[in-house]
Tab-separated table of C-alpha atoms and ligand atoms in Angstrom:
chain	number	residue	atom	x	y	z
A	5	MET	CA	-27.198	-32.809	141.436
A	6	ALA	CA	-23.846	-33.678	143.172
A	7	ALA	CA	-25.122	-37.460	144.438
A	8	THR	CA	-26.469	-37.451	140.558
A	9	GLN	CA	-23.257	-36.844	139.099
A	10	LYS	CA	-22.882	-39.557	141.242
A	11	LEU	CA	-25.311	-42.484	140.388
A	12	ALA	CA	-24.320	-41.692	137.050
A	13	CYS	CA	-21.419	-42.231	136.806
A	14	PHE	CA	-22.253	-46.069	138.219
A	15	ARG	CA	-25.027	-46.222	135.617
A	16	LEU	CA	-24.258	-49.031	132.579
A	17	PRO	CA	-25.226	-47.797	129.615
A	18	PRO	CA	-29.143	-50.103	128.063
A	19	LEU	CA	-28.217	-53.396	127.894
A	20	PRO	CA	-29.833	-56.599	127.032
A	21	THR	CA	-31.544	-58.187	130.119
A	22	ILE	CA	-29.238	-61.105	131.780
A	23	LYS	CA	-32.494	-63.454	130.794
A	24	GLU	CA	-32.587	-62.141	126.923
A	25	ILE	CA	-27.849	-62.657	127.229
A	26	ILE	CA	-28.866	-66.213	128.421
A	27	LYS	CA	-31.184	-66.500	125.335
A	28	LEU	CA	-28.729	-64.859	122.925
A	29	TYR	CA	-26.190	-67.195	123.471
A	30	ASN	CA	-27.272	-69.885	124.279
A	31	LEU	CA	-26.365	-70.651	127.861
A	32	ARG	CA	-28.278	-73.777	128.900
A	33	ALA	CA	-27.552	-74.243	132.765
A	34	GLU	CA	-25.293	-77.219	133.273
A	35	LYS	CA	-26.253	-79.486	135.511
A	36	GLN	CA	-23.207	-80.935	136.184
A	37	LEU	CA	-21.252	-78.136	136.979
A	38	SER	CA	-24.825	-76.976	139.523
A	39	GLN	CA	-25.427	-73.767	137.347
A	40	ASN	CA	-28.051	-71.789	139.254
A	41	PHE	CA	-28.333	-68.361	138.017
A	42	LEU	CA	-29.870	-64.624	139.247
A	43	LEU	CA	-31.646	-63.221	137.404
A	44	ASP	CA	-33.640	-60.440	140.019
A	45	MET	CA	-31.078	-57.369	140.541
A	46	ARG	CA	-32.872	-56.352	143.380
A	47	LEU	CA	-31.398	-59.622	144.933
A	48	THR	CA	-27.363	-59.081	143.648
A	49	ASP	CA	-28.013	-55.575	143.904
A	50	LYS	CA	-28.459	-56.509	147.852
A	51	ILE	CA	-26.121	-59.522	148.017
A	52	VAL	CA	-23.030	-56.690	146.583
A	53	ARG	CA	-24.169	-55.009	149.110
A	54	GLN	CA	-22.793	-57.077	152.297
A	55	ALA	CA	-19.435	-56.601	150.360
A	56	GLY	CA	-19.752	-53.104	151.491
A	57	ASN	CA	-18.988	-49.881	149.302
A	58	LEU	CA	-17.710	-50.445	146.132
A	59	LYS	CA	-16.538	-47.140	145.713
A	60	ASP	CA	-13.378	-47.358	143.460
A	61	ALA	CA	-13.157	-50.849	144.567
A	62	HIS	CA	-11.028	-53.799	143.531
A	63	VAL	CA	-13.117	-56.387	142.536
A	64	CYS	CA	-12.680	-60.077	142.152
A	65	GLU	CA	-15.571	-62.159	141.202
A	66	VAL	CA	-15.302	-65.507	141.281
A	67	GLY	CA	-18.449	-67.346	138.241
A	68	PRO	CA	-20.020	-64.671	136.464
A	69	GLY	CA	-21.975	-66.974	134.310
A	70	PRO	CA	-23.577	-64.913	132.519
A	71	GLY	CA	-22.940	-61.571	134.322
A	72	GLY	CA	-26.037	-60.715	136.956
A	73	LEU	CA	-24.173	-60.322	139.996
A	74	THR	CA	-21.293	-58.450	138.117
A	75	ARG	CA	-23.400	-55.639	137.175
A	76	SER	CA	-24.169	-55.360	140.990
A	77	ILE	CA	-20.768	-54.925	140.900
A	78	LEU	CA	-20.215	-52.589	138.133
A	79	LYS	CA	-23.632	-50.818	139.262
A	80	ALA	CA	-21.840	-50.371	142.628
A	81	GLY	CA	-19.000	-48.452	141.689
A	82	ALA	CA	-16.242	-50.904	141.096
A	83	VAL	CA	-13.443	-49.588	139.294
A	84	ASP	CA	-11.306	-52.579	139.426
A	85	LEU	CA	-13.603	-56.310	137.909
A	86	LEU	CA	-11.716	-59.136	137.604
A	87	VAL	CA	-13.889	-62.393	136.888
A	88	VAL	CA	-13.070	-65.263	136.851
A	89	GLU	CA	-14.695	-67.995	134.579
A	90	LYS	CA	-14.648	-71.352	133.664
A	91	ASP	CA	-17.407	-72.048	131.204
A	92	ILE	CA	-15.804	-71.061	128.002
A	93	ARG	CA	-19.690	-70.345	127.364
A	94	PHE	CA	-20.490	-67.016	129.337
A	95	ILE	CA	-17.062	-65.254	127.711
A	96	PRO	CA	-18.844	-63.613	124.499
A	97	GLY	CA	-21.604	-61.957	127.155
A	98	LEU	CA	-19.266	-60.897	129.465
A	99	GLN	CA	-17.445	-59.218	127.155
A	100	LEU	CA	-20.785	-57.801	125.940
A	101	LEU	CA	-20.612	-56.230	129.697
A	102	SER	CA	-17.034	-55.425	129.730
A	103	GLU	CA	-17.674	-53.068	126.963
A	104	ALA	CA	-20.497	-51.631	128.209
A	105	ALA	CA	-18.004	-50.513	131.191
A	106	PRO	CA	-15.066	-49.496	129.422
A	107	GLY	CA	-11.228	-50.504	131.606
A	108	ARG	CA	-12.865	-51.610	134.212
A	109	MET	CA	-13.609	-55.238	134.084
A	110	LYS	CA	-11.139	-57.713	133.403
A	111	ILE	CA	-12.252	-60.988	132.000
A	112	VAL	CA	-10.376	-64.406	132.906
A	113	HIS	CA	-10.907	-67.604	131.413
A	114	GLU	CA	-9.088	-69.825	134.108
A	115	ASP	CA	-10.936	-71.881	137.150
A	116	ILE	CA	-11.011	-70.188	140.243
A	117	LEU	CA	-9.349	-73.549	142.256
A	118	THR	CA	-5.663	-73.216	140.548
A	119	TYR	CA	-6.115	-69.741	139.597
A	120	ARG	CA	-3.629	-67.140	141.516
A	121	LEU	CA	-5.690	-64.160	141.893
A	122	GLU	CA	-2.923	-61.524	143.765
A	123	LYS	CA	-1.735	-61.998	139.951
A	124	GLY	CA	-4.086	-59.406	139.082
A	125	PHE	CA	-4.370	-56.742	141.063
A	126	PRO	CA	-1.594	-53.996	141.651
A	127	ALA	CA	1.075	-54.540	144.694
A	128	HIS	CA	0.071	-50.050	145.481
A	129	ILE	CA	-3.593	-51.221	147.040
A	130	ALA	CA	-1.730	-53.396	149.930
A	131	LYS	CA	-1.992	-52.564	153.505
A	132	THR	CA	-0.271	-53.817	156.107
A	133	TRP	CA	-1.625	-56.479	158.285
A	134	GLU	CA	-2.957	-54.749	161.200
A	135	ASP	CA	-4.177	-51.683	159.044
A	136	ALA	CA	-8.115	-51.591	157.857
A	137	PRO	CA	-9.230	-53.981	155.342
A	138	PRO	CA	-7.540	-53.328	151.451
A	139	ASN	CA	-10.624	-52.246	148.843
A	140	LEU	CA	-10.118	-55.325	147.395
A	141	HIS	CA	-13.647	-58.000	147.651
A	142	VAL	CA	-13.470	-61.168	146.642
A	143	ILE	CA	-17.428	-61.622	145.549
A	144	GLY	CA	-19.748	-64.850	144.432
A	145	ASN	CA	-22.202	-67.198	144.549
A	146	LEU	CA	-20.375	-70.671	143.130
A	147	PRO	CA	-21.319	-74.036	142.875
A	148	PHE	CA	-21.540	-75.428	146.596
A	149	SER	CA	-18.806	-77.886	145.345
A	150	VAL	CA	-16.870	-75.424	144.240
A	151	SER	CA	-17.793	-73.016	147.561
A	152	THR	CA	-16.691	-75.079	150.262
A	153	PRO	CA	-13.206	-76.622	149.062
A	154	LEU	CA	-12.691	-72.907	148.451
A	155	ILE	CA	-13.163	-71.136	151.018
A	156	ILE	CA	-10.580	-73.641	153.393
A	157	LYS	CA	-8.563	-73.383	150.662
A	158	TRP	CA	-9.354	-69.051	151.418
A	159	LEU	CA	-8.661	-70.234	155.137
A	160	GLU	CA	-5.873	-70.850	154.658
A	161	GLN	CA	-4.070	-67.815	153.108
A	162	ILE	CA	-5.879	-66.021	155.276
A	163	SER	CA	-3.334	-67.939	158.254
A	164	ASN	CA	-0.357	-67.457	155.664
A	165	ARG	CA	-1.277	-64.286	154.578
A	166	THR	CA	-0.822	-65.514	150.865
A	167	GLY	CA	-2.804	-65.323	147.557
A	168	CYS	CA	-5.175	-62.484	147.905
A	169	PHE	CA	-4.324	-62.113	151.761
A	170	MET	CA	-1.271	-60.930	150.380
A	171	PHE	CA	-2.817	-57.208	150.182
A	172	GLY	CA	-3.672	-57.148	153.780
A	173	ARG	CA	-6.934	-58.552	155.258
A	174	THR	CA	-9.131	-58.661	151.695
A	175	ARG	CA	-13.193	-59.386	152.267
A	176	LEU	CA	-15.417	-62.154	151.042
A	177	THR	CA	-18.692	-62.461	150.267
A	178	LEU	CA	-20.054	-65.609	149.057
A	179	THR	CA	-22.718	-67.822	148.778
A	180	PHE	CA	-23.181	-71.502	150.121
A	181	GLN	CA	-25.703	-73.853	151.397
A	182	LYS	CA	-28.233	-72.747	154.028
A	183	GLU	CA	-27.208	-75.348	156.178
A	184	VAL	CA	-23.149	-74.584	155.455
A	185	ALA	CA	-23.406	-71.052	156.353
A	186	GLU	CA	-25.309	-71.864	159.414
A	187	ARG	CA	-22.031	-73.815	160.812
A	188	LEU	CA	-19.498	-71.133	159.541
A	189	THR	CA	-21.105	-68.483	161.448
A	190	ALA	CA	-22.424	-71.496	164.313
A	191	SER	CA	-21.886	-70.145	168.121
A	192	THR	CA	-20.291	-72.875	170.832
A	193	GLY	CA	-22.852	-74.994	171.812
A	194	GLY	CA	-25.111	-74.863	168.733
A	195	ARG	CA	-26.893	-77.363	166.766
A	196	GLN	CA	-24.501	-76.586	163.690
A	197	ARG	CA	-20.663	-76.085	165.769
A	198	SER	CA	-18.722	-78.107	162.996
A	199	ARG	CA	-15.251	-78.142	162.183
A	200	LEU	CA	-15.631	-75.466	159.985
A	201	SER	CA	-17.518	-73.367	162.146
A	202	VAL	CA	-14.086	-73.547	164.700
A	203	MET	CA	-11.595	-73.248	161.782
A	204	ALA	CA	-13.445	-69.519	160.165
A	205	GLN	CA	-13.957	-68.135	163.155
A	206	TYR	CA	-10.370	-68.589	164.619
A	207	LEU	CA	-9.377	-66.089	161.494
A	208	CYS	CA	-12.136	-64.231	160.240
A	209	THR	CA	-15.213	-62.051	161.720
A	210	VAL	CA	-18.270	-64.838	159.789
A	211	LYS	CA	-21.845	-63.103	159.199
A	212	ASN	CA	-24.181	-65.134	157.816
A	213	CYS	CA	-25.736	-61.893	156.027
A	214	PHE	CA	-29.330	-63.203	154.789
A	215	THR	CA	-30.660	-66.368	153.065
A	216	ILE	CA	-31.910	-66.642	149.540
A	217	PRO	CA	-35.137	-68.670	149.105
A	218	GLY	CA	-33.796	-72.205	146.251
A	219	TYR	CA	-37.084	-70.142	143.748
A	220	ALA	CA	-34.879	-66.991	143.845
A	221	PHE	CA	-32.875	-69.244	141.378
A	222	VAL	CA	-32.680	-70.419	137.563
A	223	PRO	CA	-33.124	-73.679	137.297
A	224	LYS	CA	-33.788	-73.661	141.230
A	225	PRO	CA	-31.494	-75.620	143.638
A	226	ASN	CA	-32.740	-78.420	146.032
A	227	VAL	CA	-31.763	-75.876	148.782
A	228	ASP	CA	-31.365	-72.055	150.233
A	229	VAL	CA	-28.591	-70.663	149.566
A	230	GLY	CA	-27.154	-68.238	152.781
A	231	VAL	CA	-24.879	-65.229	152.100
A	232	VAL	CA	-21.588	-64.944	153.745
A	233	HIS	CA	-18.964	-62.033	154.533
A	234	PHE	CA	-15.833	-63.076	156.173
A	235	THR	CA	-13.656	-60.173	157.761
A	236	PRO	CA	-10.462	-61.794	158.184
A	237	LEU	CA	-8.945	-60.641	162.260
A	238	ALA	CA	-6.099	-58.658	163.260
A	239	GLN	CA	-5.520	-60.598	165.645
A	240	PRO	CA	-6.575	-64.454	164.962
A	241	GLN	CA	-7.180	-65.998	167.116
A	242	ILE	CA	-5.073	-68.944	167.778
A	243	GLN	CA	-1.366	-68.203	166.553
A	244	GLN	CA	0.230	-71.424	165.855
A	245	PRO	CA	0.253	-73.123	162.075
A	246	PHE	CA	-2.570	-74.028	160.130
A	247	LYS	CA	-2.443	-77.635	159.803
A	248	LEU	CA	-1.703	-78.089	163.338
A	249	VAL	CA	-4.842	-76.014	164.067
A	250	GLU	CA	-7.349	-78.527	161.632
A	251	ARG	CA	-5.738	-81.018	163.122
A	252	ILE	CA	-6.938	-81.133	166.924
A	253	VAL	CA	-9.997	-79.622	165.391
A	254	LYS	CA	-10.426	-82.411	162.894
A	255	ASN	CA	-9.765	-84.766	165.756
A	256	ALA	CA	-11.664	-82.904	168.388
A	257	PHE	CA	-14.459	-83.621	165.960
A	258	GLN	CA	-14.311	-87.041	165.131
A	259	PHE	CA	-17.040	-88.341	167.331
A	260	ARG	CA	-19.706	-85.856	167.584
A	261	ARG	CA	-22.147	-87.505	170.418
A	262	LYS	CA	-18.870	-88.117	172.289
A	263	HIS	CA	-17.209	-86.410	175.449
A	264	CYS	CA	-14.412	-84.499	173.180
A	265	ARG	CA	-11.591	-86.351	174.966
A	266	ARG	CA	-12.125	-89.877	172.935
A	267	GLY	CA	-11.656	-87.853	168.843
A	268	LEU	CA	-8.523	-86.342	171.012
A	269	GLU	CA	-6.485	-89.273	171.985
A	270	MET	CA	-6.875	-90.510	168.780
A	271	LEU	CA	-4.229	-87.938	168.072
A	272	PHE	CA	-1.463	-89.625	169.791
A	273	PRO	CA	-0.024	-94.009	168.838
A	274	GLU	CA	-1.488	-96.440	170.441
A	275	SER	CA	2.008	-96.498	173.105
A	276	GLN	CA	1.445	-93.644	174.660
A	277	ARG	CA	-1.928	-92.659	174.201
A	278	GLN	CA	-4.015	-92.343	177.607
A	279	GLU	CA	-0.512	-90.456	178.815
A	280	LEU	CA	-0.717	-88.280	176.513
A	281	THR	CA	-4.427	-87.099	176.415
A	282	GLU	CA	-3.900	-86.151	180.379
A	283	GLU	CA	-1.261	-84.403	179.410
A	284	LEU	CA	-3.143	-82.305	177.037
A	285	LEU	CA	-6.480	-81.861	178.638
A	286	ARG	CA	-4.328	-81.267	181.961
A	287	SER	CA	-2.369	-78.559	180.043
A	288	ALA	CA	-5.146	-77.311	178.314
A	289	ASP	CA	-7.362	-77.200	181.347
A	290	VAL	CA	-10.069	-78.472	179.204
A	291	ASP	CA	-13.386	-80.583	180.686
A	292	PRO	CA	-12.578	-83.938	178.637
A	293	THR	CA	-15.866	-84.517	178.963
A	294	LEU	CA	-17.038	-81.303	176.823
A	295	ARG	CA	-19.326	-82.889	173.217
A	296	PRO	CA	-16.882	-80.803	170.749
A	297	THR	CA	-19.720	-78.663	169.531
A	298	GLU	CA	-19.411	-77.713	172.929
A	299	ILE	CA	-15.313	-76.297	173.027
A	300	SER	CA	-14.895	-72.866	173.164
A	301	ILE	CA	-12.794	-71.259	170.392
A	302	SER	CA	-10.003	-69.836	173.267
A	303	GLU	CA	-9.853	-73.436	174.855
A	304	PHE	CA	-8.954	-74.854	171.212
A	305	ARG	CA	-6.318	-72.282	171.649
A	306	ALA	CA	-5.682	-73.916	174.543
A	307	LEU	CA	-5.345	-77.162	173.039
A	308	ALA	CA	-3.083	-76.369	170.051
A	309	ASP	CA	-0.394	-74.528	172.494
A	310	ALA	CA	-0.669	-77.820	174.358
A	311	TYR	CA	-0.681	-79.925	171.416
A	312	SER	CA	2.112	-77.800	169.493
A	313	MET	CA	4.404	-78.351	173.476
A	314	LEU	CA	3.800	-81.919	172.876
A	315	CYS	CA	4.620	-82.180	169.585
A	316	LYS	CA	7.622	-79.892	170.532
A	317	GLU	CA	8.583	-82.349	173.531
A	318	ASN	CA	7.596	-86.241	171.098
A	319	GLN	CA	9.126	-86.483	168.348
A	320	GLY	CA	7.505	-87.442	165.016
A	321	LEU	CA	4.176	-87.071	167.177
A	322	ILE	CA	3.079	-84.079	164.316
A	323	ASP	CA	3.037	-86.595	160.987
A	324	TYR	CA	1.269	-89.426	163.077
A	325	ASP	CA	-2.405	-90.630	161.238
A	326	PHE	CA	-3.678	-93.343	163.943
A	327	ARG	CA	-5.561	-94.378	160.569
A	328	GLU	CA	-1.619	-95.661	159.322
A	329	GLU	CA	-1.613	-96.966	162.667
A	330	LEU	CA	-4.894	-98.997	162.220
A	331	LYS	CA	-4.452	-100.204	158.347
A	332	PHE	CA	-0.322	-101.479	159.703
A	333	ARG	CA	-1.902	-103.985	162.277
A	334	HIS	CA	-4.480	-104.816	160.073
A	335	GLN	CA	-2.091	-106.087	157.931
A	336	ALA	CA	-0.497	-107.530	159.565
A	337	LYS	CA	-3.239	-109.375	161.596
A	338	ARG	CA	-3.759	-110.579	157.755
A	339	GLN	CA	-0.285	-111.847	157.906
A	340	LEU	CA	-0.399	-113.827	160.674
A	341	GLY	CA	-3.567	-115.373	159.559
A	342	SER	CA	-2.349	-116.072	156.013
A	343	ASN	CA	1.191	-118.144	158.178
A	344	CYS	CA	-1.036	-119.639	160.532
A	345	ARG	CA	-3.244	-121.413	157.792
A	346	GLY	CA	-0.011	-122.515	155.466
A	347	ALA	CA	1.474	-123.434	158.468
A	348	SER	CA	-1.475	-125.888	159.383
A	349	PRO	CA	-1.457	-129.546	158.560
B	414	LIG	N1	-22.721	-65.478	139.182
B	414	LIG	C1	-23.964	-66.319	138.598
B	414	LIG	C2	-24.978	-65.457	139.176
B	414	LIG	O1	-25.375	-65.357	140.698
B	414	LIG	O2	-26.504	-65.751	138.214
B	414	LIG	C3	-24.136	-67.556	138.459
B	414	LIG	C4	-24.056	-69.108	139.268
B	414	LIG	S1	-23.671	-70.328	139.095
B	414	LIG	C5	-24.329	-70.820	140.959
B	414	LIG	C6	-21.925	-70.309	139.562
B	414	LIG	C7	-21.472	-70.595	138.253
B	414	LIG	O3	-19.541	-70.540	138.547
B	414	LIG	C8	-21.307	-70.573	136.909
B	414	LIG	O4	-20.990	-69.535	135.794
B	414	LIG	C9	-20.225	-71.897	137.153
B	414	LIG	O5	-19.435	-71.879	135.696
B	414	LIG	C10	-19.010	-70.787	137.226
B	414	LIG	N2	-17.991	-71.795	138.236
B	414	LIG	C11	-17.985	-72.990	138.743
B	414	LIG	N3	-16.874	-73.118	138.721
B	414	LIG	C12	-16.379	-73.014	138.964
B	414	LIG	C13	-14.343	-72.539	138.682
B	414	LIG	N4	-13.972	-73.894	138.919
B	414	LIG	N5	-13.704	-71.437	138.308
B	414	LIG	C14	-14.475	-70.586	138.299
B	414	LIG	N6	-16.005	-70.588	137.752
B	414	LIG	C15	-16.864	-71.451	137.940
């Protein structure tokens, strides 16, 4: 009896199906916005289950579109759902859903890349970072062009404990192109190991939950989709500023098939390149002949710590960019060439 009552309080009143909503409001998917909708409620329920228990939860759904995933979030028991949608055409259909769940759903017509979603939730739900995660979740089936820059922005916010991570270790359940989902979760030595694997895994426990075949979406995208769950770690595996870690990882992966030394040496100006690269690898105790994909997170930690020390000892090193040096040298060469031509009889 109690169980029946519990289910009943999460049940939504009869509503048009998502297919009917799409027809009713003429919500043709916009190709340039990479809109692909999920109409199968068993699938949207399965995505929402990956987030964990949503009873009495505060949730931000990014890109609700016609509202399939939104319904599953409400059915799962969220009491405070904030949806952020960029395309105004979806707002009337979402309002219909909001009326069916009185007081439980707020609609924001904004771009998630610029919207400050921490404004949307009450301060009292915050937990300290070391505590269990707060009852706040971010869930979304976004276009791939948005989900990758967004996860990089959120990883930086995790590192700085800003944005929706001001409330503590807010969990994220998001969709990515299958290959990106595999990169996010690839382990050391894996074929898909990349910058994204290291950046995500030093800050979070990352789980590739399941794959949704492209044909499950309307219209069908050319790729399959991976559902990925992130829980920020209480203790990040690398304790250096995000930008510094990003710099090391980006350089290390620059020449993916070469020894890691080749990419790492580009962290240093040409005049000191050999000497400082050797010092970096020696103090970090990292084998220079490892391929970037073979460097473990603890080795990246050692590299980041050693690089941070070198930056303290060598003024201006942190701002060094080899591309700038190359550009400057090319310009100087060109200038010299034109001077010589000008001087010839
Ligand atoms: N969640 C719906 C579903 O699963 O059927 C729609 C998914 S569709 C792939 C992506 C949705 O994200 C669209 O509704 C699109 O308008 C919205 N969207 C795209 N870029 C966005 C952005 N920058 N901010 C907020 N919403 C965005």
